[in-house]
Structure formats: structure tokens, C-alpha cells
mmCIF file with all atom_site columns, C-alpha atoms in Angstrom:
data_model
loop_
_atom_site.group_PDB
_atom_site.id
_atom_site.type_symbol
_atom_site.label_atom_id
_atom_site.label_alt_id
_atom_site.label_comp_id
_atom_site.label_asym_id
_atom_site.label_entity_id
_atom_site.label_seq_id
_atom_site.pdbx_PDB_ins_code
_atom_site.Cartn_x
_atom_site.Cartn_y
_atom_site.Cartn_z
_atom_site.occupancy
_atom_site.B_iso_or_equiv
_atom_site.pdbx_formal_charge
_atom_site.auth_seq_id
_atom_site.auth_comp_id
_atom_site.auth_asym_id
_atom_site.auth_atom_id
_atom_site.pdbx_PDB_model_num
ATOM 1   C CA . MET A 1 1   ? -23.690 42.908  20.367  1.00 0.00 ? 1   MET A CA 1
ATOM 2   C CA . ILE A 1 2   ? -23.302 39.168  19.755  1.00 0.00 ? 2   ILE A CA 1
ATOM 3   C CA . LYS A 1 3   ? -26.372 37.471  18.373  1.00 0.00 ? 3   LYS A CA 1
ATOM 4   C CA . LEU A 1 4   ? -27.656 34.274  19.967  1.00 0.00 ? 4   LEU A CA 1
ATOM 5   C CA . PRO A 1 5   ? -26.800 31.970  16.993  1.00 0.00 ? 5   PRO A CA 1
ATOM 6   C CA . HIS A 1 6   ? -23.204 33.267  17.014  1.00 0.00 ? 6   HIS A CA 1
ATOM 7   C CA . LEU A 1 7   ? -22.946 32.768  20.770  1.00 0.00 ? 7   LEU A CA 1
ATOM 8   C CA . ALA A 1 8   ? -24.279 29.224  20.433  1.00 0.00 ? 8   ALA A CA 1
ATOM 9   C CA . ALA A 1 9   ? -21.758 28.441  17.699  1.00 0.00 ? 9   ALA A CA 1
ATOM 10  C CA . LEU A 1 10  ? -18.899 29.795  19.824  1.00 0.00 ? 10  LEU A CA 1
ATOM 11  C CA . ALA A 1 11  ? -20.058 27.718  22.787  1.00 0.00 ? 11  ALA A CA 1
ATOM 12  C CA . MET A 1 12  ? -20.158 24.564  20.640  1.00 0.00 ? 12  MET A CA 1
ATOM 13  C CA . LEU A 1 13  ? -16.640 25.247  19.346  1.00 0.00 ? 13  LEU A CA 1
ATOM 14  C CA . ALA A 1 14  ? -15.376 25.759  22.884  1.00 0.00 ? 14  ALA A CA 1
ATOM 15  C CA . LEU A 1 15  ? -16.967 22.495  24.030  1.00 0.00 ? 15  LEU A CA 1
ATOM 16  C CA . ALA A 1 16  ? -15.577 20.623  21.046  1.00 0.00 ? 16  ALA A CA 1
ATOM 17  C CA . ALA A 1 17  ? -12.092 21.812  21.965  1.00 0.00 ? 17  ALA A CA 1
ATOM 18  C CA . CYS A 1 18  ? -12.525 20.229  25.393  1.00 0.00 ? 18  CYS A CA 1
ATOM 19  C CA . GLN A 1 19  ? -13.014 16.751  23.946  1.00 0.00 ? 19  GLN A CA 1
ATOM 20  C CA . PRO A 1 20  ? -10.108 14.450  24.777  1.00 0.00 ? 20  PRO A CA 1
ATOM 21  C CA . ALA A 1 21  ? -7.989  13.256  21.856  1.00 0.00 ? 21  ALA A CA 1
ATOM 22  C CA . PRO A 1 22  ? -8.912  9.733   20.768  1.00 0.00 ? 22  PRO A CA 1
ATOM 23  C CA . GLN A 1 23  ? -6.828  7.130   22.578  1.00 0.00 ? 23  GLN A CA 1
ATOM 24  C CA . VAL A 1 24  ? -4.681  4.793   20.527  1.00 0.00 ? 24  VAL A CA 1
ATOM 25  C CA . GLN A 1 25  ? -5.594  1.233   21.411  1.00 0.00 ? 25  GLN A CA 1
ATOM 26  C CA . ILE A 1 26  ? -2.678  -1.058  22.194  1.00 0.00 ? 26  ILE A CA 1
ATOM 27  C CA . GLY A 1 27  ? -2.817  -4.739  21.298  1.00 0.00 ? 27  GLY A CA 1
ATOM 28  C CA . PRO A 1 28  ? -1.489  -7.666  23.374  1.00 0.00 ? 28  PRO A CA 1
ATOM 29  C CA . ASP A 1 29  ? 1.847   -7.401  21.534  1.00 0.00 ? 29  ASP A CA 1
ATOM 30  C CA . GLY A 1 30  ? 2.325   -3.839  22.805  1.00 0.00 ? 30  GLY A CA 1
ATOM 31  C CA . GLN A 1 31  ? 1.837   -2.373  19.320  1.00 0.00 ? 31  GLN A CA 1
ATOM 32  C CA . PRO A 1 32  ? -0.954  0.039   18.354  1.00 0.00 ? 32  PRO A CA 1
ATOM 33  C CA . ILE A 1 33  ? -3.987  -1.730  16.919  1.00 0.00 ? 33  ILE A CA 1
ATOM 34  C CA . PRO A 1 34  ? -4.263  -0.597  13.298  1.00 0.00 ? 34  PRO A CA 1
ATOM 35  C CA . VAL A 1 35  ? -7.246  1.478   12.306  1.00 0.00 ? 35  VAL A CA 1
ATOM 36  C CA . ALA A 1 36  ? -8.823  0.263   9.076   1.00 0.00 ? 36  ALA A CA 1
ATOM 37  C CA . TYR A 1 37  ? -7.664  2.383   6.188   1.00 0.00 ? 37  TYR A CA 1
ATOM 38  C CA . ARG A 1 38  ? -10.131 3.394   3.494   1.00 0.00 ? 38  ARG A CA 1
ATOM 39  C CA . ILE A 1 39  ? -8.813  4.143   -0.006  1.00 0.00 ? 39  ILE A CA 1
ATOM 40  C CA . THR A 1 40  ? -10.572 7.175   -1.457  1.00 0.00 ? 40  THR A CA 1
ATOM 41  C CA . ALA A 1 41  ? -10.778 8.198   -5.107  1.00 0.00 ? 41  ALA A CA 1
ATOM 42  C CA . ARG A 1 42  ? -8.084  10.792  -4.414  1.00 0.00 ? 42  ARG A CA 1
ATOM 43  C CA . ASP A 1 43  ? -5.864  8.136   -2.805  1.00 0.00 ? 43  ASP A CA 1
ATOM 44  C CA . GLN A 1 44  ? -6.194  5.929   -5.873  1.00 0.00 ? 44  GLN A CA 1
ATOM 45  C CA . ALA A 1 45  ? -4.560  8.621   -7.971  1.00 0.00 ? 45  ALA A CA 1
ATOM 46  C CA . GLU A 1 46  ? -1.863  9.362   -5.385  1.00 0.00 ? 46  GLU A CA 1
ATOM 47  C CA . ILE A 1 47  ? -0.853  5.913   -4.088  1.00 0.00 ? 47  ILE A CA 1
ATOM 48  C CA . PRO A 1 48  ? 1.597   5.021   -6.882  1.00 0.00 ? 48  PRO A CA 1
ATOM 49  C CA . ASN A 1 49  ? 3.533   8.282   -6.469  1.00 0.00 ? 49  ASN A CA 1
ATOM 50  C CA . ARG A 1 50  ? 3.502   8.056   -2.661  1.00 0.00 ? 50  ARG A CA 1
ATOM 51  C CA . VAL A 1 51  ? 4.965   4.544   -2.842  1.00 0.00 ? 51  VAL A CA 1
ATOM 52  C CA . LEU A 1 52  ? 7.529   5.581   -5.456  1.00 0.00 ? 52  LEU A CA 1
ATOM 53  C CA . THR A 1 53  ? 8.602   8.586   -3.367  1.00 0.00 ? 53  THR A CA 1
ATOM 54  C CA . GLN A 1 54  ? 9.066   6.459   -0.250  1.00 0.00 ? 54  GLN A CA 1
ATOM 55  C CA . VAL A 1 55  ? 10.875  3.667   -2.100  1.00 0.00 ? 55  VAL A CA 1
ATOM 56  C CA . ASN A 1 56  ? 13.229  6.146   -3.756  1.00 0.00 ? 56  ASN A CA 1
ATOM 57  C CA . ALA A 1 57  ? 13.948  7.812   -0.406  1.00 0.00 ? 57  ALA A CA 1
ATOM 58  C CA . LEU A 1 58  ? 14.852  4.422   1.076   1.00 0.00 ? 58  LEU A CA 1
ATOM 59  C CA . ARG A 1 59  ? 17.011  3.567   -1.933  1.00 0.00 ? 59  ARG A CA 1
ATOM 60  C CA . ALA A 1 60  ? 18.771  6.959   -1.817  1.00 0.00 ? 60  ALA A CA 1
ATOM 61  C CA . GLN A 1 61  ? 19.782  6.330   1.807   1.00 0.00 ? 61  GLN A CA 1
ATOM 62  C CA . SER A 1 62  ? 21.644  3.260   0.551   1.00 0.00 ? 62  SER A CA 1
ATOM 63  C CA . GLY A 1 63  ? 23.133  5.000   -2.469  1.00 0.00 ? 63  GLY A CA 1
ATOM 64  C CA . LEU A 1 64  ? 20.889  3.132   -4.927  1.00 0.00 ? 64  LEU A CA 1
ATOM 65  C CA . ALA A 1 65  ? 19.455  4.504   -8.155  1.00 0.00 ? 65  ALA A CA 1
ATOM 66  C CA . PRO A 1 66  ? 15.843  5.701   -8.073  1.00 0.00 ? 66  PRO A CA 1
ATOM 67  C CA . MET A 1 67  ? 13.046  3.768   -9.730  1.00 0.00 ? 67  MET A CA 1
ATOM 68  C CA . VAL A 1 68  ? 10.272  4.988   -12.002 1.00 0.00 ? 68  VAL A CA 1
ATOM 69  C CA . LEU A 1 69  ? 6.668   3.889   -12.242 1.00 0.00 ? 69  LEU A CA 1
ATOM 70  C CA . SER A 1 70  ? 5.975   1.250   -14.865 1.00 0.00 ? 70  SER A CA 1
ATOM 71  C CA . PRO A 1 71  ? 2.434   1.163   -16.288 1.00 0.00 ? 71  PRO A CA 1
ATOM 72  C CA . ALA A 1 72  ? 2.949   -2.479  -17.305 1.00 0.00 ? 72  ALA A CA 1
ATOM 73  C CA . LEU A 1 73  ? 4.074   -3.551  -13.823 1.00 0.00 ? 73  LEU A CA 1
ATOM 74  C CA . GLY A 1 74  ? 1.252   -1.483  -12.329 1.00 0.00 ? 74  GLY A CA 1
ATOM 75  C CA . ALA A 1 75  ? -1.272  -3.318  -14.499 1.00 0.00 ? 75  ALA A CA 1
ATOM 76  C CA . ALA A 1 76  ? 0.207   -6.696  -13.530 1.00 0.00 ? 76  ALA A CA 1
ATOM 77  C CA . SER A 1 77  ? 0.069   -5.678  -9.852  1.00 0.00 ? 77  SER A CA 1
ATOM 78  C CA . MET A 1 78  ? -3.558  -4.540  -10.052 1.00 0.00 ? 78  MET A CA 1
ATOM 79  C CA . ALA A 1 79  ? -4.597  -7.722  -11.837 1.00 0.00 ? 79  ALA A CA 1
ATOM 80  C CA . HIS A 1 80  ? -2.903  -9.917  -9.245  1.00 0.00 ? 80  HIS A CA 1
ATOM 81  C CA . ALA A 1 81  ? -4.391  -7.954  -6.322  1.00 0.00 ? 81  ALA A CA 1
ATOM 82  C CA . ARG A 1 82  ? -7.865  -8.609  -7.770  1.00 0.00 ? 82  ARG A CA 1
ATOM 83  C CA . ASP A 1 83  ? -7.007  -12.264 -8.288  1.00 0.00 ? 83  ASP A CA 1
ATOM 84  C CA . MET A 1 84  ? -5.668  -12.723 -4.741  1.00 0.00 ? 84  MET A CA 1
ATOM 85  C CA . ALA A 1 85  ? -8.875  -11.232 -3.361  1.00 0.00 ? 85  ALA A CA 1
ATOM 86  C CA . ALA A 1 86  ? -10.937 -13.586 -5.529  1.00 0.00 ? 86  ALA A CA 1
ATOM 87  C CA . GLN A 1 87  ? -8.855  -16.535 -4.282  1.00 0.00 ? 87  GLN A CA 1
ATOM 88  C CA . ASN A 1 88  ? -8.993  -15.158 -0.725  1.00 0.00 ? 88  ASN A CA 1
ATOM 89  C CA . ARG A 1 89  ? -5.295  -15.777 -0.148  1.00 0.00 ? 89  ARG A CA 1
ATOM 90  C CA . ALA A 1 90  ? -2.111  -13.813 -0.516  1.00 0.00 ? 90  ALA A CA 1
ATOM 91  C CA . TRP A 1 91  ? 0.251   -15.811 -2.661  1.00 0.00 ? 91  TRP A CA 1
ATOM 92  C CA . HIS A 1 92  ? 2.258   -15.472 -5.820  1.00 0.00 ? 92  HIS A CA 1
ATOM 93  C CA . PHE A 1 93  ? 0.297   -17.861 -8.034  1.00 0.00 ? 93  PHE A CA 1
ATOM 94  C CA . GLY A 1 94  ? -2.609  -16.650 -10.137 1.00 0.00 ? 94  GLY A CA 1
ATOM 95  C CA . SER A 1 95  ? -5.875  -18.572 -10.255 1.00 0.00 ? 95  SER A CA 1
ATOM 96  C CA . ASP A 1 96  ? -4.887  -19.453 -13.836 1.00 0.00 ? 96  ASP A CA 1
ATOM 97  C CA . GLY A 1 97  ? -1.547  -20.892 -12.632 1.00 0.00 ? 97  GLY A CA 1
ATOM 98  C CA . SER A 1 98  ? 0.386   -17.782 -13.688 1.00 0.00 ? 98  SER A CA 1
ATOM 99  C CA . SER A 1 99  ? 3.608   -16.681 -12.026 1.00 0.00 ? 99  SER A CA 1
ATOM 100 C CA . PRO A 1 100 ? 4.642   -13.074 -11.363 1.00 0.00 ? 100 PRO A CA 1
ATOM 101 C CA . LEU A 1 101 ? 6.806   -13.212 -14.509 1.00 0.00 ? 101 LEU A CA 1
ATOM 102 C CA . ASP A 1 102 ? 3.871   -14.520 -16.583 1.00 0.00 ? 102 ASP A CA 1
ATOM 103 C CA . ARG A 1 103 ? 1.677   -11.629 -15.406 1.00 0.00 ? 103 ARG A CA 1
ATOM 104 C CA . ALA A 1 104 ? 4.404   -9.025  -16.006 1.00 0.00 ? 104 ALA A CA 1
ATOM 105 C CA . ARG A 1 105 ? 4.943   -10.286 -19.570 1.00 0.00 ? 105 ARG A CA 1
ATOM 106 C CA . ARG A 1 106 ? 1.202   -10.455 -20.206 1.00 0.00 ? 106 ARG A CA 1
ATOM 107 C CA . SER A 1 107 ? 0.926   -6.795  -19.142 1.00 0.00 ? 107 SER A CA 1
ATOM 108 C CA . GLY A 1 108 ? 3.680   -5.750  -21.532 1.00 0.00 ? 108 GLY A CA 1
ATOM 109 C CA . HIS A 1 109 ? 6.758   -5.576  -19.278 1.00 0.00 ? 109 HIS A CA 1
ATOM 110 C CA . GLN A 1 110 ? 9.837   -6.176  -21.450 1.00 0.00 ? 110 GLN A CA 1
ATOM 111 C CA . GLY A 1 111 ? 12.730  -6.265  -18.965 1.00 0.00 ? 111 GLY A CA 1
ATOM 112 C CA . PRO A 1 112 ? 13.625  -8.647  -16.173 1.00 0.00 ? 112 PRO A CA 1
ATOM 113 C CA . LEU A 1 113 ? 11.264  -9.048  -13.235 1.00 0.00 ? 113 LEU A CA 1
ATOM 114 C CA . ILE A 1 114 ? 13.180  -8.787  -9.981  1.00 0.00 ? 114 ILE A CA 1
ATOM 115 C CA . GLY A 1 115 ? 10.366  -9.744  -7.672  1.00 0.00 ? 115 GLY A CA 1
ATOM 116 C CA . GLU A 1 116 ? 6.838   -9.405  -6.392  1.00 0.00 ? 116 GLU A CA 1
ATOM 117 C CA . ASN A 1 117 ? 5.841   -8.396  -2.860  1.00 0.00 ? 117 ASN A CA 1
ATOM 118 C CA . ILE A 1 118 ? 2.321   -9.151  -1.644  1.00 0.00 ? 118 ILE A CA 1
ATOM 119 C CA . SER A 1 119 ? 0.286   -8.333  1.433   1.00 0.00 ? 119 SER A CA 1
ATOM 120 C CA . GLU A 1 120 ? -3.165  -8.830  2.901   1.00 0.00 ? 120 GLU A CA 1
ATOM 121 C CA . THR A 1 121 ? -3.827  -6.112  5.472   1.00 0.00 ? 121 THR A CA 1
ATOM 122 C CA . TYR A 1 122 ? -6.077  -3.343  6.737   1.00 0.00 ? 122 TYR A CA 1
ATOM 123 C CA . GLU A 1 123 ? -3.233  -0.802  6.604   1.00 0.00 ? 123 GLU A CA 1
ATOM 124 C CA . ASN A 1 124 ? -2.254  1.828   4.080   1.00 0.00 ? 124 ASN A CA 1
ATOM 125 C CA . GLU A 1 125 ? 0.457   1.548   1.454   1.00 0.00 ? 125 GLU A CA 1
ATOM 126 C CA . ILE A 1 126 ? 3.162   3.216   3.560   1.00 0.00 ? 126 ILE A CA 1
ATOM 127 C CA . SER A 1 127 ? 2.549   0.891   6.532   1.00 0.00 ? 127 SER A CA 1
ATOM 128 C CA . THR A 1 128 ? 2.632   -2.026  4.114   1.00 0.00 ? 128 THR A CA 1
ATOM 129 C CA . LEU A 1 129 ? 5.896   -0.787  2.595   1.00 0.00 ? 129 LEU A CA 1
ATOM 130 C CA . SER A 1 130 ? 7.310   -0.481  6.110   1.00 0.00 ? 130 SER A CA 1
ATOM 131 C CA . ALA A 1 131 ? 6.349   -4.097  6.843   1.00 0.00 ? 131 ALA A CA 1
ATOM 132 C CA . TRP A 1 132 ? 7.997   -5.215  3.591   1.00 0.00 ? 132 TRP A CA 1
ATOM 133 C CA . MET A 1 133 ? 11.176  -3.372  4.602   1.00 0.00 ? 133 MET A CA 1
ATOM 134 C CA . GLN A 1 134 ? 11.276  -5.302  7.895   1.00 0.00 ? 134 GLN A CA 1
ATOM 135 C CA . THR A 1 135 ? 11.479  -8.692  6.170   1.00 0.00 ? 135 THR A CA 1
ATOM 136 C CA . ARG A 1 136 ? 14.657  -9.655  4.338   1.00 0.00 ? 136 ARG A CA 1
ATOM 137 C CA . ASP A 1 137 ? 13.108  -11.281 1.250   1.00 0.00 ? 137 ASP A CA 1
ATOM 138 C CA . THR A 1 138 ? 10.680  -8.452  0.522   1.00 0.00 ? 138 THR A CA 1
ATOM 139 C CA . ARG A 1 139 ? 13.226  -5.763  1.418   1.00 0.00 ? 139 ARG A CA 1
ATOM 140 C CA . ASP A 1 140 ? 15.712  -7.356  -1.004  1.00 0.00 ? 140 ASP A CA 1
ATOM 141 C CA . VAL A 1 141 ? 13.195  -6.977  -3.850  1.00 0.00 ? 141 VAL A CA 1
ATOM 142 C CA . ILE A 1 142 ? 12.797  -3.252  -3.138  1.00 0.00 ? 142 ILE A CA 1
ATOM 143 C CA . MET A 1 143 ? 16.490  -2.623  -2.527  1.00 0.00 ? 143 MET A CA 1
ATOM 144 C CA . ASP A 1 144 ? 17.888  -4.689  -5.402  1.00 0.00 ? 144 ASP A CA 1
ATOM 145 C CA . PRO A 1 145 ? 20.611  -2.590  -7.083  1.00 0.00 ? 145 PRO A CA 1
ATOM 146 C CA . ALA A 1 146 ? 19.348  -3.675  -10.530 1.00 0.00 ? 146 ALA A CA 1
ATOM 147 C CA . ALA A 1 147 ? 15.802  -2.433  -9.837  1.00 0.00 ? 147 ALA A CA 1
ATOM 148 C CA . ARG A 1 148 ? 14.717  0.389   -12.144 1.00 0.00 ? 148 ARG A CA 1
ATOM 149 C CA . GLN A 1 149 ? 10.887  0.160   -12.323 1.00 0.00 ? 149 GLN A CA 1
ATOM 150 C CA . LEU A 1 150 ? 8.004   -0.567  -10.009 1.00 0.00 ? 150 LEU A CA 1
ATOM 151 C CA . GLY A 1 151 ? 4.283   -1.070  -10.213 1.00 0.00 ? 151 GLY A CA 1
ATOM 152 C CA . ILE A 1 152 ? 1.886   -1.043  -7.286  1.00 0.00 ? 152 ILE A CA 1
ATOM 153 C CA . GLY A 1 153 ? -1.590  -2.525  -7.277  1.00 0.00 ? 153 GLY A CA 1
ATOM 154 C CA . TRP A 1 154 ? -4.328  -3.066  -4.740  1.00 0.00 ? 154 TRP A CA 1
ATOM 155 C CA . LEU A 1 155 ? -7.882  -4.134  -4.233  1.00 0.00 ? 155 LEU A CA 1
ATOM 156 C CA . GLN A 1 156 ? -9.889  -2.999  -1.227  1.00 0.00 ? 156 GLN A CA 1
ATOM 157 C CA . GLU A 1 157 ? -12.805 -5.153  -0.150  1.00 0.00 ? 157 GLU A CA 1
ATOM 158 C CA . PRO A 1 158 ? -15.999 -3.741  1.413   1.00 0.00 ? 158 PRO A CA 1
ATOM 159 C CA . SER A 1 159 ? -14.629 -4.946  4.787   1.00 0.00 ? 159 SER A CA 1
ATOM 160 C CA . ASN A 1 160 ? -11.684 -2.533  4.196   1.00 0.00 ? 160 ASN A CA 1
ATOM 161 C CA . LYS A 1 161 ? -9.187  -5.391  3.819   1.00 0.00 ? 161 LYS A CA 1
ATOM 162 C CA . VAL A 1 162 ? -6.606  -4.391  1.233   1.00 0.00 ? 162 VAL A CA 1
ATOM 163 C CA . TRP A 1 163 ? -4.697  -6.770  -1.014  1.00 0.00 ? 163 TRP A CA 1
ATOM 164 C CA . TRP A 1 164 ? -1.412  -5.108  -2.005  1.00 0.00 ? 164 TRP A CA 1
ATOM 165 C CA . VAL A 1 165 ? 0.981   -6.164  -4.797  1.00 0.00 ? 165 VAL A CA 1
ATOM 166 C CA . LEU A 1 166 ? 4.308   -4.503  -5.639  1.00 0.00 ? 166 LEU A CA 1
ATOM 167 C CA . ASN A 1 167 ? 6.179   -5.666  -8.738  1.00 0.00 ? 167 ASN A CA 1
ATOM 168 C CA . VAL A 1 168 ? 9.772   -4.556  -9.275  1.00 0.00 ? 168 VAL A CA 1
ATOM 169 C CA . GLY A 1 169 ? 11.607  -4.839  -12.575 1.00 0.00 ? 169 GLY A CA 1
ATOM 170 C CA . GLY A 1 170 ? 14.993  -4.042  -13.996 1.00 0.00 ? 170 GLY A CA 1
#
């Protein structure tokens, strides 16, 4: 015999299954409107490896050598993401007048700096990487044959806006 609480729980599960799937909203450009991404504590630990995995997969498709994570470039990227948020603009100059190379050196990077990609978005790191791959200048930084190291940094504001920085070195 099924008890009343069990029957009620089964009825709620059955009703929940009848709910329609959430509709993806389409913007005026015909593209899905992005849903604000929220970086969790777990994501913070996983983002660098997720980016590295995706970058290396893209590079492998072109026969390029894989990259490794660089703590120094990661530190430079995190510092610049914080600084861009403080300046409220995505650009390559630090509030102290520093360049990407200045910040990489300050963080302890010894080799050449190939480039810095930046973004101001509400999307996750993989969507941001995809956007970088669609633009020649930022794609060239990621796909440079001399690239051997990368560092990824971000700052997420309370509004969920994320400032992303990717530094690539040789």
C-alpha cells in the first residue's frame, strides 16, 4: 500500500516532468541571447584547465604544439582583469600605464610575450574563447606557432559581467 506522502511526491514528480523546457530567447540579430554566467568556487579551480584543454584541441587540429599553463602569465592575467574592471574598460593598458609585456615581466614571466586577448562579457570562458577564435588578431595570438604557455585571468562583478584576460607566451 502506498502511503499518502509517497503518492504526493510521485504526483509532484509527474507534474514537474510535464513542465515545458525553457525557451531560448533569440535576439534581433537571430542569435541566442546569452544567459549570464556565474563563476562558482569550483569553476575558479577548473577554468584554467578547461581553457587549456580547448586551446590545445584547437591547436592540435592545425598541427601546432600544445601549450602549458604558466603561473606567471596567469597572475598577470588576473591582475589585468581586476584592473580593467576598476577602469571599467577593456583595453590593454594598465591604470599605471603598464603594457601586457610590463605585467608579464612583473609577474615573473621570462620568455617572450606573444600577445594578450581581453574581453568584457557575461559569457563563460569557452564562449569567450570561441569569440576570440572568430577574430583574426585574437585568433592569431592563440594559434601562434611559437606559443608554448598561457595564463587566463578573470574578474566577475556582482552584476555577473566578467572581465577576461588571456596572455600567451613563448
